[in-house]
Amino acid sequence: MSFDPHPSLSRRHFLILTGLAASAGVLQACLPASTPSPSQPAPAATAPAAGAGNAGPGVPNTTSGTINVWTGYPELEPLYKNVAQTFNQTYPKVSVEVLSSTLREMEQKLSTAVSAGQGPEVFDIGPNIIVKFIDGNLADPLPPDVDQYVKSGIYSKFTLDYLTYNGKLYGIPLLDGGRDGVYYNKAMFKEAGLDKPPATFDEMMDMAKKLVKTDASGNITRSGMSLRLSGQGSGIAEKFWFILRNYGGDPVVQAQDGTHWHNGYDNDAGRQTLQYYIDAVHKFHVDDQKVKHDAEAFETESTAMFIRESWVIGEVAQKNPKLDYSVAPMPKGPARWDTMAQPWGIYVNKTASDQALAYEFTKAATSKDAGLFQTKSSGWISPRQDIDWAALTREIPQYDVFVNPPKDIGFYAYPKFPAFDEILTKMADRLTNAYLDASLKDNPDGIAKTIKDMAAETDSILKQANLYAA
Amino acid sequence: MGTVRPGPALSGATAPAQVAVAPRRRLRVRRSDWERYLFCYAMLAPVMAIFAYLRIIPIVQTFEISFYKWDMTQPVKPFIGADNYVGMLTDERFLSALRNTTIFSFATVLGSVALALPVAVLLAGRVRFTPLYQAIFFLPVITPMVPMSVAWKWIYDPTHGILNYLLSLVGVAPIGWLVYPETALWAIIAMSIWKVVGYNMVILLVGIKNIPAVYFEAARIDGAAGWALFRAITLPLLRPILLVVFVTSTINAYNVFTQVYVMTLGSQAAPGNVLHVLVYEIYQNGFQFFRMGYASAEAVVLTVIVFALTLFQFWVMRRQQALA
């Protein structure tokens, strides 16, 4: 029996042991993820729980800390900074940090942060995300005093109903993100002998035929109207919905049970709307995928008219301030006269340590003065009913359609379930392909099949989300 | 690291006897070596820990999440077995993305190597201003992808793009390069080849310059020149480098995202799912629709595809080497 004076370990054993230790480490690190975990404990917010309003009238409040505000609308940054300045007069030791990004990025960032029990003290976000937070118990209803303030008659019933979930309000209405109008170039209309904007979608097509310009080869150099024909994302389907709605359809409609949904466009309204687009591109040639589109086309005078929200006014002022244009109400359809109104809320994070202070800030951000400032600086309309818009509309008449909509016009908004974004995005994919398909011209069967296939996909998404009922 | 030096027990007069009596297959590690290993692994540990935390654990978790119906904001994340994988088989968007990504990858890899190889061979010869040409070819590689994609979007613009302008000089009507399904994917492939060809050229150039000159001299003495020299000497000896180029290019190509995302963004861009690629599909399902479980399953499939293709390329190259 030999005796080895040097205690040793074989290299193979050493490597095996190292490997096992590393694997154990990896598995250990992975284990928590395998079990659905409730929200992690909230981190300490930067503001100490001092409570708002602990000073008497006229006395600067001694509350200190930071209110982080996240927004998916970079154009709202001036609003929050302006509100912060006013807020600091009462709360001089509270700093307000604003973080903005594109809406999609903000949705991702906020979803990740809030579901991990983190995130900002205050954020604004759309219904598709807040409904997830509410379902996941990641958002609290408004405190009684704020709830009372919001219901004091300063917002319309439509707005409050829309922001109510399970009978409770969770945020304060901040903006109306959907109201649309027809932007039209007055000089081009005059040149074409047109003295008024279109009142119906049929009129809009007829006017577009007179407004379109082509070169010697027949290529469009200026579209008669700019429809949303291509690109990424749900916006294409949303614009399709502008017309679909007024022809009597919707992407989804509620089933009879009131809780489930099914597609609302595998019908005459859906087929007529697609027909409208196909006619515009392939039959009457008033628009084309190759020319510029949307606000950019309008600002560069590459189109005579298009339908969009109020934010375009601010963009035109920046990019082409000399543009001679006006905005008319949404044209009437054969079935309805509706425009989208997409109430958007501002919310206090459940994990914010000083809830009262955060709510004070959200109230300040939605005050009458802030609403006027927001509308003028960002183009996004404040939904408050008690704002006097006279000064604004005198200065910028184009706002009139948005802040004083016709009395008879109706409003509609996105249904409040998360899968709706997926429905619109996938509709958009199919629509862009359909708009390119010249074989759909004067082809009712082809149009019917396209709509049927698209509607089947919508229903399939609803089924996946357990939301479908015929 | 890891070299085992002969210790006292194996040295001197006792060594032959020990070897004869007990020829040990196991390598023994002395205490001093053990301490050295410990030191080395201790030094490596922080890096390995970071690597595990940032790479290994997410990969393992992605695989795990792929078996769940996992929504980031929902507390209940039910286990659904292989449903996500089964769903992919009938998901038109996923299949379309897989097809697009495969076409993109094969076209980009083959196109970039086919262009980079002759350029590298030419620049390896006695060409004046070689460093200048290398810099010019390499320039697209070092420029960030986002601004380059925006620039190419302008190049392809149907109404104001320089490409259509140049074509108009010879009577070609304006083409919506990024608008129509027939051209959109190929327009992005062309841009991607332009972006990557310089990188492949540099790698191949290094490989060619590392081929010992004696082989070329011997071949020339035997009368070889031009194509024969390239086919008989350059190409066979460049095979290991070509393998590296093919493997890295394939992995990069299957991960295509930025240029597709940027060039299809906006109101005047490519039509819907015509340009869906796998990473975009994963991004959309995970971060837009919040279907993280399904997105994870797609990511696993992408990993398996890239891994399988890499192994296949290794196998082909080794087989060719063996035959050679």
PDB file of N, CA, C and O in Angstrom, chain A residues 8-11 14-15 29-30 33-34 36 108 111 115 129 132 228 230-232 289-294 421-422 425-426 429 432-433 436 464, chain B residues 2 28-29 34 41 57 61 64 68-69 71-74 93 158 179-180 261 264-266 268-269 272-273 276 283-284 287-291:
ATOM      1  N   SER A   8      -3.571  15.173  -2.505  1.00  0.00           N
ATOM      2  CA  SER A   8      -3.894  15.732  -3.822  1.00  0.00           C
ATOM      3  C   SER A   8      -5.316  15.385  -4.249  1.00  0.00           C
ATOM      4  O   SER A   8      -5.943  14.506  -3.694  1.00  0.00           O
ATOM      5  N   LEU A   9      -5.735  16.046  -5.265  1.00  0.00           N
ATOM      6  CA  LEU A   9      -7.091  15.860  -5.823  1.00  0.00           C
ATOM      7  C   LEU A   9      -6.903  15.730  -7.330  1.00  0.00           C
ATOM      8  O   LEU A   9      -6.139  16.494  -7.925  1.00  0.00           O
ATOM      9  N   SER A  10      -7.543  14.736  -7.921  1.00  0.00           N
ATOM     10  CA  SER A  10      -7.353  14.618  -9.377  1.00  0.00           C
ATOM     11  C   SER A  10      -7.972  15.824 -10.080  1.00  0.00           C
ATOM     12  O   SER A  10      -8.941  16.414  -9.597  1.00  0.00           O
ATOM     13  N   ARG A  11      -7.378  16.178 -11.187  1.00  0.00           N
ATOM     14  CA  ARG A  11      -7.878  17.344 -11.922  1.00  0.00           C
ATOM     15  C   ARG A  11      -9.312  17.107 -12.381  1.00  0.00           C
ATOM     16  O   ARG A  11     -10.156  17.985 -12.372  1.00  0.00           O
ATOM     17  N   PHE A  14     -11.509  17.692  -9.595  1.00  0.00           N
ATOM     18  CA  PHE A  14     -11.578  19.136  -9.317  1.00  0.00           C
ATOM     19  C   PHE A  14     -12.542  19.810 -10.281  1.00  0.00           C
ATOM     20  O   PHE A  14     -13.408  20.593  -9.897  1.00  0.00           O
ATOM     21  N   LEU A  15     -12.400  19.446 -11.569  1.00  0.00           N
ATOM     22  CA  LEU A  15     -13.261  20.080 -12.570  1.00  0.00           C
ATOM     23  C   LEU A  15     -14.718  19.658 -12.378  1.00  0.00           C
ATOM     24  O   LEU A  15     -15.634  20.451 -12.539  1.00  0.00           O
ATOM     25  N   ALA A  29     -30.020  30.017  -8.550  1.00  0.00           N
ATOM     26  CA  ALA A  29     -30.431  31.350  -9.013  1.00  0.00           C
ATOM     27  C   ALA A  29     -31.713  31.275  -9.820  1.00  0.00           C
ATOM     28  O   ALA A  29     -32.493  32.216  -9.864  1.00  0.00           O
ATOM     29  N   CYS A  30     -31.905  30.125 -10.485  1.00  0.00           N
ATOM     30  CA  CYS A  30     -33.084  30.003 -11.343  1.00  0.00           C
ATOM     31  C   CYS A  30     -34.339  29.657 -10.548  1.00  0.00           C
ATOM     32  O   CYS A  30     -35.442  29.926 -10.974  1.00  0.00           O
ATOM     33  N   ALA A  33     -37.585  31.797  -9.912  1.00  0.00           N
ATOM     34  CA  ALA A  33     -38.400  32.137 -11.082  1.00  0.00           C
ATOM     35  C   ALA A  33     -39.386  31.048 -11.410  1.00  0.00           C
ATOM     36  O   ALA A  33     -40.345  31.264 -12.133  1.00  0.00           O
ATOM     37  N   SER A  34     -39.155  29.820 -10.918  1.00  0.00           N
ATOM     38  CA  SER A  34     -40.020  28.726 -11.308  1.00  0.00           C
ATOM     39  C   SER A  34     -41.358  28.778 -10.591  1.00  0.00           C
ATOM     40  O   SER A  34     -42.300  28.142 -10.978  1.00  0.00           O
ATOM     41  N   PRO A  36     -44.506  31.082  -9.373  1.00  0.00           N
ATOM     42  CA  PRO A  36     -45.099  32.400  -9.549  1.00  0.00           C
ATOM     43  C   PRO A  36     -44.979  33.183  -8.253  1.00  0.00           C
ATOM     44  O   PRO A  36     -45.460  32.748  -7.203  1.00  0.00           O
ATOM     45  N   GLN A 108     -43.343  49.130 -21.997  1.00  0.00           N
ATOM     46  CA  GLN A 108     -42.481  48.012 -21.595  1.00  0.00           C
ATOM     47  C   GLN A 108     -41.785  48.296 -20.277  1.00  0.00           C
ATOM     48  O   GLN A 108     -41.744  47.467 -19.369  1.00  0.00           O
ATOM     49  N   SER A 111     -44.319  48.381 -17.351  1.00  0.00           N
ATOM     50  CA  SER A 111     -44.831  47.045 -17.031  1.00  0.00           C
ATOM     51  C   SER A 111     -43.800  46.252 -16.255  1.00  0.00           C
ATOM     52  O   SER A 111     -44.135  45.559 -15.281  1.00  0.00           O
ATOM     53  N   SER A 115     -44.571  45.717 -12.179  1.00  0.00           N
ATOM     54  CA  SER A 115     -44.821  44.328 -11.794  1.00  0.00           C
ATOM     55  C   SER A 115     -43.737  43.818 -10.843  1.00  0.00           C
ATOM     56  O   SER A 115     -43.940  42.832 -10.149  1.00  0.00           O
ATOM     57  N   ILE A 129     -52.577  49.026 -20.529  1.00  0.00           N
ATOM     58  CA  ILE A 129     -51.592  48.678 -19.504  1.00  0.00           C
ATOM     59  C   ILE A 129     -52.210  48.766 -18.105  1.00  0.00           C
ATOM     60  O   ILE A 129     -52.015  47.875 -17.283  1.00  0.00           O
ATOM     61  N   LYS A 132     -54.122  45.833 -16.919  1.00  0.00           N
ATOM     62  CA  LYS A 132     -53.272  44.710 -16.491  1.00  0.00           C
ATOM     63  C   LYS A 132     -52.826  44.911 -15.043  1.00  0.00           C
ATOM     64  O   LYS A 132     -52.789  43.963 -14.264  1.00  0.00           O
ATOM     65  N   ARG A 228     -53.756  55.901 -44.158  1.00  0.00           N
ATOM     66  CA  ARG A 228     -52.616  55.173 -43.570  1.00  0.00           C
ATOM     67  C   ARG A 228     -52.573  53.807 -44.229  1.00  0.00           C
ATOM     68  O   ARG A 228     -53.389  52.952 -43.946  1.00  0.00           O
ATOM     69  N   SER A 230     -49.445  51.872 -44.882  1.00  0.00           N
ATOM     70  CA  SER A 230     -48.306  50.993 -44.686  1.00  0.00           C
ATOM     71  C   SER A 230     -47.594  51.328 -43.383  1.00  0.00           C
ATOM     72  O   SER A 230     -47.978  52.248 -42.673  1.00  0.00           O
ATOM     73  N   GLY A 231     -46.538  50.570 -43.102  1.00  0.00           N
ATOM     74  CA  GLY A 231     -45.747  50.815 -41.895  1.00  0.00           C
ATOM     75  C   GLY A 231     -46.004  49.764 -40.830  1.00  0.00           C
ATOM     76  O   GLY A 231     -46.615  48.733 -41.083  1.00  0.00           O
ATOM     77  N   GLN A 232     -45.473  50.060 -39.640  1.00  0.00           N
ATOM     78  CA  GLN A 232     -45.593  49.109 -38.533  1.00  0.00           C
ATOM     79  C   GLN A 232     -46.750  49.466 -37.618  1.00  0.00           C
ATOM     80  O   GLN A 232     -47.171  50.601 -37.562  1.00  0.00           O
ATOM     81  N   GLN A 289     -48.994  53.981 -52.026  1.00  0.00           N
ATOM     82  CA  GLN A 289     -48.002  53.656 -50.990  1.00  0.00           C
ATOM     83  C   GLN A 289     -46.675  54.374 -51.207  1.00  0.00           C
ATOM     84  O   GLN A 289     -45.893  54.537 -50.273  1.00  0.00           O
ATOM     85  N   LYS A 290     -46.415  54.802 -52.431  1.00  0.00           N
ATOM     86  CA  LYS A 290     -45.088  55.342 -52.739  1.00  0.00           C
ATOM     87  C   LYS A 290     -44.927  56.813 -52.337  1.00  0.00           C
ATOM     88  O   LYS A 290     -43.811  57.303 -52.243  1.00  0.00           O
ATOM     89  N   VAL A 291     -46.040  57.515 -52.146  1.00  0.00           N
ATOM     90  CA  VAL A 291     -45.906  58.933 -51.779  1.00  0.00           C
ATOM     91  C   VAL A 291     -45.852  59.079 -50.244  1.00  0.00           C
ATOM     92  O   VAL A 291     -46.166  58.151 -49.519  1.00  0.00           O
ATOM     93  N   LYS A 292     -45.448  60.232 -49.794  1.00  0.00           N
ATOM     94  CA  LYS A 292     -45.381  60.484 -48.353  1.00  0.00           C
ATOM     95  C   LYS A 292     -46.772  60.408 -47.734  1.00  0.00           C
ATOM     96  O   LYS A 292     -47.763  60.662 -48.416  1.00  0.00           O
ATOM     97  N   HIS A 293     -46.790  60.081 -46.452  1.00  0.00           N
ATOM     98  CA  HIS A 293     -48.074  59.908 -45.772  1.00  0.00           C
ATOM     99  C   HIS A 293     -48.117  60.626 -44.445  1.00  0.00           C
ATOM    100  O   HIS A 293     -47.104  61.084 -43.932  1.00  0.00           O
ATOM    101  N   ASP A 294     -49.355  60.681 -43.945  1.00  0.00           N
ATOM    102  CA  ASP A 294     -49.592  61.119 -42.581  1.00  0.00           C
ATOM    103  C   ASP A 294     -49.184  62.579 -42.374  1.00  0.00           C
ATOM    104  O   ASP A 294     -49.190  63.371 -43.313  1.00  0.00           O
ATOM    105  N   ASP A 421     -54.639  45.461 -28.251  1.00  0.00           N
ATOM    106  CA  ASP A 421     -53.477  45.960 -28.993  1.00  0.00           C
ATOM    107  C   ASP A 421     -52.980  44.893 -29.976  1.00  0.00           C
ATOM    108  O   ASP A 421     -52.634  45.193 -31.117  1.00  0.00           O
ATOM    109  N   GLU A 422     -52.979  43.659 -29.531  1.00  0.00           N
ATOM    110  CA  GLU A 422     -52.562  42.563 -30.417  1.00  0.00           C
ATOM    111  C   GLU A 422     -53.543  42.420 -31.576  1.00  0.00           C
ATOM    112  O   GLU A 422     -53.139  42.195 -32.724  1.00  0.00           O
ATOM    113  N   THR A 425     -52.840  45.256 -34.000  1.00  0.00           N
ATOM    114  CA  THR A 425     -51.536  45.081 -34.657  1.00  0.00           C
ATOM    115  C   THR A 425     -51.632  44.018 -35.755  1.00  0.00           C
ATOM    116  O   THR A 425     -51.101  44.195 -36.859  1.00  0.00           O
ATOM    117  N   LYS A 426     -52.325  42.932 -35.449  1.00  0.00           N
ATOM    118  CA  LYS A 426     -52.417  41.857 -36.445  1.00  0.00           C
ATOM    119  C   LYS A 426     -53.406  42.204 -37.561  1.00  0.00           C
ATOM    120  O   LYS A 426     -53.219  41.781 -38.702  1.00  0.00           O
ATOM    121  N   ASP A 429     -51.315  44.281 -39.961  1.00  0.00           N
ATOM    122  CA  ASP A 429     -50.463  43.482 -40.859  1.00  0.00           C
ATOM    123  C   ASP A 429     -51.248  43.022 -42.088  1.00  0.00           C
ATOM    124  O   ASP A 429     -50.778  43.079 -43.213  1.00  0.00           O
ATOM    125  N   THR A 432     -52.296  46.074 -44.460  1.00  0.00           N
ATOM    126  CA  THR A 432     -51.236  46.610 -45.339  1.00  0.00           C
ATOM    127  C   THR A 432     -51.049  45.717 -46.556  1.00  0.00           C
ATOM    128  O   THR A 432     -50.821  46.215 -47.663  1.00  0.00           O
ATOM    129  N   ASN A 433     -51.139  44.418 -46.326  1.00  0.00           N
ATOM    130  CA  ASN A 433     -51.035  43.501 -47.471  1.00  0.00           C
ATOM    131  C   ASN A 433     -52.230  43.664 -48.404  1.00  0.00           C
ATOM    132  O   ASN A 433     -52.080  43.642 -49.627  1.00  0.00           O
ATOM    133  N   LEU A 436     -52.134  46.614 -50.760  1.00  0.00           N
ATOM    134  CA  LEU A 436     -51.215  46.447 -51.894  1.00  0.00           C
ATOM    135  C   LEU A 436     -51.793  45.564 -52.992  1.00  0.00           C
ATOM    136  O   LEU A 436     -51.255  45.503 -54.098  1.00  0.00           O
ATOM    137  N   GLN A 464     -57.872  33.009 -27.363  1.00  0.00           N
ATOM    138  CA  GLN A 464     -56.650  32.784 -26.585  1.00  0.00           C
ATOM    139  C   GLN A 464     -56.695  33.525 -25.258  1.00  0.00           C
ATOM    140  O   GLN A 464     -56.154  33.063 -24.259  1.00  0.00           O
TER     141      GLN A 464
ATOM    142  N   GLY B   2      -2.604  24.455 -15.505  1.00  0.00           N
ATOM    143  CA  GLY B   2      -2.953  23.058 -15.460  1.00  0.00           C
ATOM    144  C   GLY B   2      -1.829  22.113 -15.868  1.00  0.00           C
ATOM    145  O   GLY B   2      -2.022  20.917 -15.940  1.00  0.00           O
ATOM    146  N   ARG B  28      -2.367  13.437 -10.928  1.00  0.00           N
ATOM    147  CA  ARG B  28      -2.479  13.884  -9.549  1.00  0.00           C
ATOM    148  C   ARG B  28      -2.088  15.355  -9.446  1.00  0.00           C
ATOM    149  O   ARG B  28      -1.234  15.822 -10.183  1.00  0.00           O
ATOM    150  N   VAL B  29      -2.747  16.053  -8.575  1.00  0.00           N
ATOM    151  CA  VAL B  29      -2.456  17.476  -8.392  1.00  0.00           C
ATOM    152  C   VAL B  29      -1.883  17.681  -6.995  1.00  0.00           C
ATOM    153  O   VAL B  29      -2.490  17.257  -6.009  1.00  0.00           O
ATOM    154  N   TRP B  34      -2.782  22.640  -6.530  1.00  0.00           N
ATOM    155  CA  TRP B  34      -4.166  22.843  -6.091  1.00  0.00           C
ATOM    156  C   TRP B  34      -4.389  24.304  -5.690  1.00  0.00           C
ATOM    157  O   TRP B  34      -5.386  24.910  -6.046  1.00  0.00           O
ATOM    158  N   TYR B  41      -8.996  29.966 -10.357  1.00  0.00           N
ATOM    159  CA  TYR B  41     -10.463  29.917 -10.413  1.00  0.00           C
ATOM    160  C   TYR B  41     -11.078  31.024  -9.570  1.00  0.00           C
ATOM    161  O   TYR B  41     -12.135  31.568  -9.906  1.00  0.00           O
ATOM    162  N   ILE B  57     -27.935  32.141 -16.703  1.00  0.00           N
ATOM    163  CA  ILE B  57     -29.209  32.104 -15.974  1.00  0.00           C
ATOM    164  C   ILE B  57     -30.367  32.578 -16.855  1.00  0.00           C
ATOM    165  O   ILE B  57     -31.412  31.914 -16.918  1.00  0.00           O
ATOM    166  N   GLN B  61     -33.544  30.350 -17.696  1.00  0.00           N
ATOM    167  CA  GLN B  61     -34.876  30.848 -17.344  1.00  0.00           C
ATOM    168  C   GLN B  61     -35.772  30.983 -18.565  1.00  0.00           C
ATOM    169  O   GLN B  61     -36.966  30.714 -18.507  1.00  0.00           O
ATOM    170  N   GLU B  64     -37.121  27.738 -19.300  1.00  0.00           N
ATOM    171  CA  GLU B  64     -38.129  27.387 -18.300  1.00  0.00           C
ATOM    172  C   GLU B  64     -39.453  28.133 -18.552  1.00  0.00           C
ATOM    173  O   GLU B  64     -40.533  27.538 -18.544  1.00  0.00           O
ATOM    174  N   TYR B  68     -44.521  28.048 -19.734  1.00  0.00           N
ATOM    175  CA  TYR B  68     -45.565  28.699 -18.938  1.00  0.00           C
ATOM    176  C   TYR B  68     -46.353  29.683 -19.794  1.00  0.00           C
ATOM    177  O   TYR B  68     -45.850  30.201 -20.787  1.00  0.00           O
ATOM    178  N   LYS B  69     -47.571  29.971 -19.386  1.00  0.00           N
ATOM    179  CA  LYS B  69     -48.311  31.107 -19.937  1.00  0.00           C
ATOM    180  C   LYS B  69     -47.927  32.283 -19.046  1.00  0.00           C
ATOM    181  O   LYS B  69     -48.499  32.480 -17.967  1.00  0.00           O
ATOM    182  N   ASP B  71     -47.281  36.090 -18.260  1.00  0.00           N
ATOM    183  CA  ASP B  71     -47.511  37.512 -18.509  1.00  0.00           C
ATOM    184  C   ASP B  71     -46.846  38.278 -17.373  1.00  0.00           C
ATOM    185  O   ASP B  71     -47.089  37.986 -16.200  1.00  0.00           O
ATOM    186  N   MET B  72     -46.031  39.268 -17.740  1.00  0.00           N
ATOM    187  CA  MET B  72     -45.233  39.965 -16.735  1.00  0.00           C
ATOM    188  C   MET B  72     -46.071  40.561 -15.615  1.00  0.00           C
ATOM    189  O   MET B  72     -45.646  40.620 -14.480  1.00  0.00           O
ATOM    190  N   THR B  73     -47.261  41.047 -15.963  1.00  0.00           N
ATOM    191  CA  THR B  73     -48.031  41.789 -14.960  1.00  0.00           C
ATOM    192  C   THR B  73     -49.069  40.918 -14.257  1.00  0.00           C
ATOM    193  O   THR B  73     -49.811  41.425 -13.428  1.00  0.00           O
ATOM    194  N   GLN B  74     -49.126  39.653 -14.588  1.00  0.00           N
ATOM    195  CA  GLN B  74     -50.114  38.797 -13.949  1.00  0.00           C
ATOM    196  C   GLN B  74     -49.465  37.901 -12.896  1.00  0.00           C
ATOM    197  O   GLN B  74     -48.442  37.268 -13.170  1.00  0.00           O
ATOM    198  N   ARG B  93     -47.673  33.984 -38.423  1.00  0.00           N
ATOM    199  CA  ARG B  93     -46.687  35.058 -38.247  1.00  0.00           C
ATOM    200  C   ARG B  93     -45.324  34.490 -37.886  1.00  0.00           C
ATOM    201  O   ARG B  93     -44.301  34.937 -38.404  1.00  0.00           O
ATOM    202  N   PRO B 158     -39.135  56.222 -52.209  1.00  0.00           N
ATOM    203  CA  PRO B 158     -39.669  56.159 -53.579  1.00  0.00           C
ATOM    204  C   PRO B 158     -39.673  57.499 -54.306  1.00  0.00           C
ATOM    205  O   PRO B 158     -39.481  57.551 -55.516  1.00  0.00           O
ATOM    206  N   VAL B 179     -41.690  49.320 -49.977  1.00  0.00           N
ATOM    207  CA  VAL B 179     -43.152  49.310 -49.930  1.00  0.00           C
ATOM    208  C   VAL B 179     -43.716  47.966 -50.357  1.00  0.00           C
ATOM    209  O   VAL B 179     -44.667  47.461 -49.764  1.00  0.00           O
ATOM    210  N   TYR B 180     -43.121  47.385 -51.373  1.00  0.00           N
ATOM    211  CA  TYR B 180     -43.722  46.187 -51.959  1.00  0.00           C
ATOM    212  C   TYR B 180     -43.067  44.907 -51.456  1.00  0.00           C
ATOM    213  O   TYR B 180     -41.839  44.849 -51.275  1.00  0.00           O
ATOM    214  N   TYR B 261     -36.305  46.790 -38.069  1.00  0.00           N
ATOM    215  CA  TYR B 261     -37.170  47.626 -37.227  1.00  0.00           C
ATOM    216  C   TYR B 261     -37.143  49.082 -37.707  1.00  0.00           C
ATOM    217  O   TYR B 261     -38.194  49.697 -37.884  1.00  0.00           O
ATOM    218  N   THR B 264     -38.617  49.720 -41.303  1.00  0.00           N
ATOM    219  CA  THR B 264     -40.058  49.514 -41.485  1.00  0.00           C
ATOM    220  C   THR B 264     -40.869  50.406 -40.558  1.00  0.00           C
ATOM    221  O   THR B 264     -42.089  50.307 -40.501  1.00  0.00           O
ATOM    222  N   LEU B 265     -40.183  51.254 -39.816  1.00  0.00           N
ATOM    223  CA  LEU B 265     -40.866  52.141 -38.879  1.00  0.00           C
ATOM    224  C   LEU B 265     -41.451  53.338 -39.621  1.00  0.00           C
ATOM    225  O   LEU B 265     -40.848  53.852 -40.546  1.00  0.00           O
ATOM    226  N   GLY B 266     -42.615  53.785 -39.162  1.00  0.00           N
ATOM    227  CA  GLY B 266     -43.184  54.998 -39.758  1.00  0.00           C
ATOM    228  C   GLY B 266     -44.308  54.695 -40.710  1.00  0.00           C
ATOM    229  O   GLY B 266     -44.646  53.543 -40.977  1.00  0.00           O
ATOM    230  N   GLN B 268     -44.545  55.300 -43.835  1.00  0.00           N
ATOM    231  CA  GLN B 268     -44.234  54.978 -45.224  1.00  0.00           C
ATOM    232  C   GLN B 268     -43.136  53.926 -45.264  1.00  0.00           C
ATOM    233  O   GLN B 268     -41.977  54.202 -45.522  1.00  0.00           O
ATOM    234  N   ALA B 269     -43.526  52.725 -44.935  1.00  0.00           N
ATOM    235  CA  ALA B 269     -42.513  51.683 -44.831  1.00  0.00           C
ATOM    236  C   ALA B 269     -43.096  50.367 -45.287  1.00  0.00           C
ATOM    237  O   ALA B 269     -44.163  50.319 -45.871  1.00  0.00           O
ATOM    238  N   GLY B 272     -46.611  45.309 -43.331  1.00  0.00           N
ATOM    239  CA  GLY B 272     -46.824  44.348 -42.251  1.00  0.00           C
ATOM    240  C   GLY B 272     -45.889  43.180 -42.131  1.00  0.00           C
ATOM    241  O   GLY B 272     -44.691  43.346 -41.941  1.00  0.00           O
ATOM    242  N   ASN B 273     -46.463  41.992 -42.257  1.00  0.00           N
ATOM    243  CA  ASN B 273     -45.681  40.803 -41.938  1.00  0.00           C
ATOM    244  C   ASN B 273     -44.737  40.379 -43.051  1.00  0.00           C
ATOM    245  O   ASN B 273     -44.059  39.373 -42.929  1.00  0.00           O
ATOM    246  N   HIS B 276     -41.471  40.577 -41.303  1.00  0.00           N
ATOM    247  CA  HIS B 276     -41.298  40.060 -39.943  1.00  0.00           C
ATOM    248  C   HIS B 276     -40.085  39.149 -39.895  1.00  0.00           C
ATOM    249  O   HIS B 276     -39.935  38.272 -40.723  1.00  0.00           O
ATOM    250  N   TYR B 283     -39.577  40.010 -29.895  1.00  0.00           N
ATOM    251  CA  TYR B 283     -39.710  41.316 -29.216  1.00  0.00           C
ATOM    252  C   TYR B 283     -41.184  41.715 -29.105  1.00  0.00           C
ATOM    253  O   TYR B 283     -41.650  42.142 -28.044  1.00  0.00           O
ATOM    254  N   GLN B 284     -41.912  41.554 -30.200  1.00  0.00           N
ATOM    255  CA  GLN B 284     -43.307  41.982 -30.213  1.00  0.00           C
ATOM    256  C   GLN B 284     -44.162  41.146 -29.254  1.00  0.00           C
ATOM    257  O   GLN B 284     -44.935  41.697 -28.473  1.00  0.00           O
ATOM    258  N   PHE B 287     -42.614  41.982 -25.489  1.00  0.00           N
ATOM    259  CA  PHE B 287     -42.650  43.316 -24.895  1.00  0.00           C
ATOM    260  C   PHE B 287     -43.808  44.184 -25.368  1.00  0.00           C
ATOM    261  O   PHE B 287     -44.030  45.249 -24.819  1.00  0.00           O
ATOM    262  N   GLN B 288     -44.516  43.757 -26.401  1.00  0.00           N
ATOM    263  CA  GLN B 288     -45.685  44.529 -26.814  1.00  0.00           C
ATOM    264  C   GLN B 288     -46.974  43.835 -26.392  1.00  0.00           C
ATOM    265  O   GLN B 288     -47.862  44.454 -25.824  1.00  0.00           O
ATOM    266  N   PHE B 289     -47.019  42.507 -26.660  1.00  0.00           N
ATOM    267  CA  PHE B 289     -48.223  41.771 -26.280  1.00  0.00           C
ATOM    268  C   PHE B 289     -48.073  41.138 -24.892  1.00  0.00           C
ATOM    269  O   PHE B 289     -49.008  40.529 -24.381  1.00  0.00           O
ATOM    270  N   PHE B 290     -46.874  41.229 -24.324  1.00  0.00           N
ATOM    271  CA  PHE B 290     -46.565  40.707 -22.987  1.00  0.00           C
ATOM    272  C   PHE B 290     -46.786  39.201 -22.869  1.00  0.00           C
ATOM    273  O   PHE B 290     -47.043  38.689 -21.793  1.00  0.00           O
ATOM    274  N   ARG B 291     -46.708  38.512 -23.999  1.00  0.00           N
ATOM    275  CA  ARG B 291     -46.805  37.041 -23.968  1.00  0.00           C
ATOM    276  C   ARG B 291     -45.388  36.489 -23.836  1.00  0.00           C
ATOM    277  O   ARG B 291     -44.810  35.964 -24.786  1.00  0.00           O
TER     278      ARG B 291
END
